[in-house]
Amino acid sequence: TPVKKTTGRPPLTLDEQTFSLLHTRLRCLGERAAAMLKTRWTALRHVTLCPKRIGHITQAALVLTHHEHNGRY
């Protein structure tokens, strides 16, 4: 999780600020990808499977989405 500045704590060091920034940027990419897959594939909107199974389904959806968009861009 990112490092947060709480009351009574000294300002964040440069390393802590960098860690928080990198964490935020990486999380943004993952959330954007999840949103794209959920809007494209209706099967992924309300999934109640175990994490291992949903991982395989998500990987397949990502491959199909990649092949679908490969010729467009």
Short mmCIF file of N, CA and C in Angstrom, two decimals:
data_model
loop_
_atom_site.label_atom_id
_atom_site.label_comp_id
_atom_site.label_asym_id
_atom_site.label_seq_id
_atom_site.Cartn_x
_atom_site.Cartn_y
_atom_site.Cartn_z
N THR A 1 0.84 -1.18 0.00
CA THR A 1 0.00 0.00 0.00
C THR A 1 0.88 1.24 0.00
N PRO A 2 0.38 2.34 -0.52
CA PRO A 2 1.19 3.55 -0.52
C PRO A 2 1.39 4.07 0.90
N VAL A 3 2.46 4.84 1.06
CA VAL A 3 2.77 5.43 2.37
C VAL A 3 1.95 6.70 2.52
N LYS A 4 1.26 6.83 3.65
CA LYS A 4 0.40 7.99 3.87
C LYS A 4 0.99 8.89 4.94
N LYS A 5 0.76 10.15 4.81
CA LYS A 5 1.18 11.14 5.79
C LYS A 5 0.05 11.30 6.80
N THR A 6 0.33 10.97 8.03
CA THR A 6 -0.68 11.13 9.08
C THR A 6 -0.28 12.29 9.98
N THR A 7 -1.20 12.74 10.79
CA THR A 7 -0.91 13.85 11.70
C THR A 7 0.12 13.42 12.73
N GLY A 8 1.01 14.30 13.04
CA GLY A 8 2.03 14.02 14.03
C GLY A 8 3.24 13.28 13.46
N ARG A 9 3.21 13.00 12.19
CA ARG A 9 4.33 12.30 11.54
C ARG A 9 5.12 13.31 10.72
N PRO A 10 6.43 13.17 10.64
CA PRO A 10 7.21 14.10 9.81
C PRO A 10 6.87 13.94 8.34
N PRO A 11 7.21 14.91 7.51
CA PRO A 11 6.91 14.80 6.08
C PRO A 11 7.53 13.54 5.47
N LEU A 12 6.91 13.07 4.41
CA LEU A 12 7.39 11.86 3.74
C LEU A 12 8.76 12.09 3.13
N THR A 13 9.60 11.09 3.22
CA THR A 13 10.91 11.17 2.60
C THR A 13 10.77 11.03 1.09
N LEU A 14 11.82 11.31 0.37
CA LEU A 14 11.80 11.20 -1.08
C LEU A 14 11.56 9.75 -1.51
N ASP A 15 12.12 8.79 -0.80
CA ASP A 15 11.89 7.38 -1.11
C ASP A 15 10.43 6.99 -0.91
N GLU A 16 9.82 7.48 0.17
CA GLU A 16 8.41 7.17 0.43
C GLU A 16 7.51 7.81 -0.61
N GLN A 17 7.81 9.02 -1.01
CA GLN A 17 7.03 9.70 -2.05
C GLN A 17 7.15 8.95 -3.38
N THR A 18 8.36 8.51 -3.71
CA THR A 18 8.58 7.78 -4.95
C THR A 18 7.84 6.44 -4.93
N PHE A 19 7.90 5.74 -3.80
CA PHE A 19 7.19 4.47 -3.67
C PHE A 19 5.69 4.67 -3.86
N SER A 20 5.13 5.69 -3.24
CA SER A 20 3.70 5.96 -3.36
C SER A 20 3.32 6.29 -4.80
N LEU A 21 4.15 7.07 -5.47
CA LEU A 21 3.88 7.44 -6.85
C LEU A 21 3.92 6.23 -7.77
N LEU A 22 4.93 5.38 -7.60
CA LEU A 22 5.02 4.17 -8.42
C LEU A 22 3.85 3.23 -8.16
N HIS A 23 3.47 3.09 -6.92
CA HIS A 23 2.34 2.24 -6.57
C HIS A 23 1.06 2.76 -7.22
N THR A 24 0.85 4.05 -7.21
CA THR A 24 -0.34 4.66 -7.79
C THR A 24 -0.37 4.46 -9.30
N ARG A 25 0.76 4.66 -9.95
CA ARG A 25 0.81 4.51 -11.41
C ARG A 25 0.58 3.06 -11.84
N LEU A 26 1.15 2.11 -11.12
CA LEU A 26 0.93 0.70 -11.46
C LEU A 26 -0.51 0.28 -11.22
N ARG A 27 -1.08 0.75 -10.12
CA ARG A 27 -2.46 0.40 -9.82
C ARG A 27 -3.41 0.99 -10.86
N CYS A 28 -3.11 2.16 -11.36
CA CYS A 28 -3.93 2.80 -12.38
C CYS A 28 -4.02 1.94 -13.63
N LEU A 29 -2.88 1.36 -14.05
CA LEU A 29 -2.87 0.50 -15.24
C LEU A 29 -3.74 -0.74 -15.02
N GLY A 30 -3.62 -1.35 -13.86
CA GLY A 30 -4.41 -2.54 -13.56
C GLY A 30 -5.90 -2.25 -13.50
N GLU A 31 -6.26 -1.13 -12.90
CA GLU A 31 -7.68 -0.78 -12.80
C GLU A 31 -8.25 -0.44 -14.17
N ARG A 32 -7.47 0.22 -15.02
CA ARG A 32 -7.93 0.55 -16.36
C ARG A 32 -8.16 -0.73 -17.18
N ALA A 33 -7.24 -1.68 -17.05
CA ALA A 33 -7.38 -2.95 -17.78
C ALA A 33 -8.61 -3.72 -17.29
N ALA A 34 -8.82 -3.75 -15.98
CA ALA A 34 -9.99 -4.44 -15.43
C ALA A 34 -11.28 -3.78 -15.91
N ALA A 35 -11.31 -2.46 -15.95
CA ALA A 35 -12.51 -1.76 -16.40
C ALA A 35 -12.78 -2.05 -17.87
N MET A 36 -11.73 -2.08 -18.68
CA MET A 36 -11.91 -2.36 -20.10
C MET A 36 -12.44 -3.78 -20.31
N LEU A 37 -11.88 -4.75 -19.59
CA LEU A 37 -12.35 -6.12 -19.75
C LEU A 37 -13.78 -6.29 -19.24
N LYS A 38 -14.12 -5.62 -18.15
CA LYS A 38 -15.48 -5.77 -17.61
C LYS A 38 -16.52 -5.13 -18.51
N THR A 39 -16.19 -4.03 -19.18
CA THR A 39 -17.16 -3.41 -20.08
C THR A 39 -17.27 -4.18 -21.39
N ARG A 40 -16.18 -4.81 -21.82
CA ARG A 40 -16.19 -5.54 -23.08
C ARG A 40 -16.82 -6.92 -22.93
N TRP A 41 -16.55 -7.60 -21.85
CA TRP A 41 -17.00 -8.97 -21.65
C TRP A 41 -18.04 -8.99 -20.52
N THR A 42 -19.29 -9.20 -20.89
CA THR A 42 -20.36 -9.18 -19.88
C THR A 42 -20.22 -10.31 -18.87
N ALA A 43 -19.55 -11.39 -19.24
CA ALA A 43 -19.38 -12.51 -18.32
C ALA A 43 -18.51 -12.14 -17.12
N LEU A 44 -17.70 -11.10 -17.26
CA LEU A 44 -16.79 -10.71 -16.17
C LEU A 44 -17.41 -9.69 -15.21
N ARG A 45 -18.62 -9.25 -15.46
CA ARG A 45 -19.22 -8.21 -14.61
C ARG A 45 -19.63 -8.73 -13.24
N HIS A 46 -20.23 -9.89 -13.20
CA HIS A 46 -20.73 -10.44 -11.93
C HIS A 46 -20.20 -11.86 -11.75
N VAL A 47 -18.94 -11.98 -11.47
CA VAL A 47 -18.31 -13.29 -11.35
C VAL A 47 -18.21 -13.66 -9.88
N THR A 48 -18.56 -14.92 -9.58
CA THR A 48 -18.45 -15.40 -8.21
C THR A 48 -17.64 -16.70 -8.17
N LEU A 49 -16.59 -16.75 -8.97
CA LEU A 49 -15.73 -17.93 -9.01
C LEU A 49 -14.55 -17.75 -8.07
N CYS A 50 -13.82 -18.83 -7.87
CA CYS A 50 -12.60 -18.73 -7.07
C CYS A 50 -11.56 -17.94 -7.86
N PRO A 51 -10.61 -17.29 -7.20
CA PRO A 51 -9.62 -16.46 -7.89
C PRO A 51 -8.81 -17.20 -8.95
N LYS A 52 -8.55 -18.49 -8.74
CA LYS A 52 -7.78 -19.24 -9.74
C LYS A 52 -8.56 -19.38 -11.04
N ARG A 53 -9.84 -19.67 -10.94
CA ARG A 53 -10.66 -19.83 -12.15
C ARG A 53 -10.90 -18.50 -12.84
N ILE A 54 -11.15 -17.46 -12.11
CA ILE A 54 -11.39 -16.17 -12.75
C ILE A 54 -10.11 -15.67 -13.43
N GLY A 55 -8.97 -16.07 -12.91
CA GLY A 55 -7.71 -15.69 -13.55
C GLY A 55 -7.58 -16.29 -14.94
N HIS A 56 -7.97 -17.55 -15.08
CA HIS A 56 -7.90 -18.20 -16.40
C HIS A 56 -8.90 -17.58 -17.37
N ILE A 57 -10.09 -17.29 -16.90
CA ILE A 57 -11.10 -16.67 -17.76
C ILE A 57 -10.66 -15.27 -18.17
N THR A 58 -10.08 -14.51 -17.25
CA THR A 58 -9.62 -13.17 -17.56
C THR A 58 -8.47 -13.21 -18.56
N GLN A 59 -7.56 -14.16 -18.41
CA GLN A 59 -6.47 -14.29 -19.37
C GLN A 59 -6.99 -14.59 -20.77
N ALA A 60 -7.98 -15.45 -20.87
CA ALA A 60 -8.56 -15.76 -22.17
C ALA A 60 -9.25 -14.53 -22.77
N ALA A 61 -9.98 -13.79 -21.95
CA ALA A 61 -10.65 -12.58 -22.43
C ALA A 61 -9.63 -11.54 -22.89
N LEU A 62 -8.51 -11.44 -22.17
CA LEU A 62 -7.47 -10.49 -22.55
C LEU A 62 -6.86 -10.86 -23.90
N VAL A 63 -6.61 -12.15 -24.12
CA VAL A 63 -6.05 -12.59 -25.40
C VAL A 63 -7.03 -12.31 -26.53
N LEU A 64 -8.30 -12.62 -26.33
CA LEU A 64 -9.30 -12.36 -27.36
C LEU A 64 -9.44 -10.87 -27.64
N THR A 65 -9.42 -10.05 -26.61
CA THR A 65 -9.50 -8.60 -26.79
C THR A 65 -8.29 -8.08 -27.54
N HIS A 66 -7.11 -8.60 -27.20
CA HIS A 66 -5.89 -8.18 -27.88
C HIS A 66 -5.96 -8.51 -29.38
N HIS A 67 -6.41 -9.71 -29.72
CA HIS A 67 -6.51 -10.10 -31.12
C HIS A 67 -7.59 -9.30 -31.85
N GLU A 68 -8.64 -8.96 -31.16
CA GLU A 68 -9.70 -8.18 -31.76
C GLU A 68 -9.22 -6.77 -32.11
N HIS A 69 -8.44 -6.17 -31.22
CA HIS A 69 -7.98 -4.79 -31.42
C HIS A 69 -6.66 -4.72 -32.19
N ASN A 70 -6.03 -5.84 -32.44
CA ASN A 70 -4.72 -5.84 -33.08
C ASN A 70 -4.77 -5.21 -34.48
N GLY A 71 -5.78 -5.47 -35.24
CA GLY A 71 -5.87 -4.93 -36.60
C GLY A 71 -6.33 -3.49 -36.66
N ARG A 72 -6.91 -2.98 -35.59
CA ARG A 72 -7.47 -1.62 -35.60
C ARG A 72 -6.45 -0.54 -35.33
N TYR A 73 -5.45 -0.84 -34.52
CA TYR A 73 -4.55 0.22 -34.09
C TYR A 73 -3.19 0.06 -34.70
#
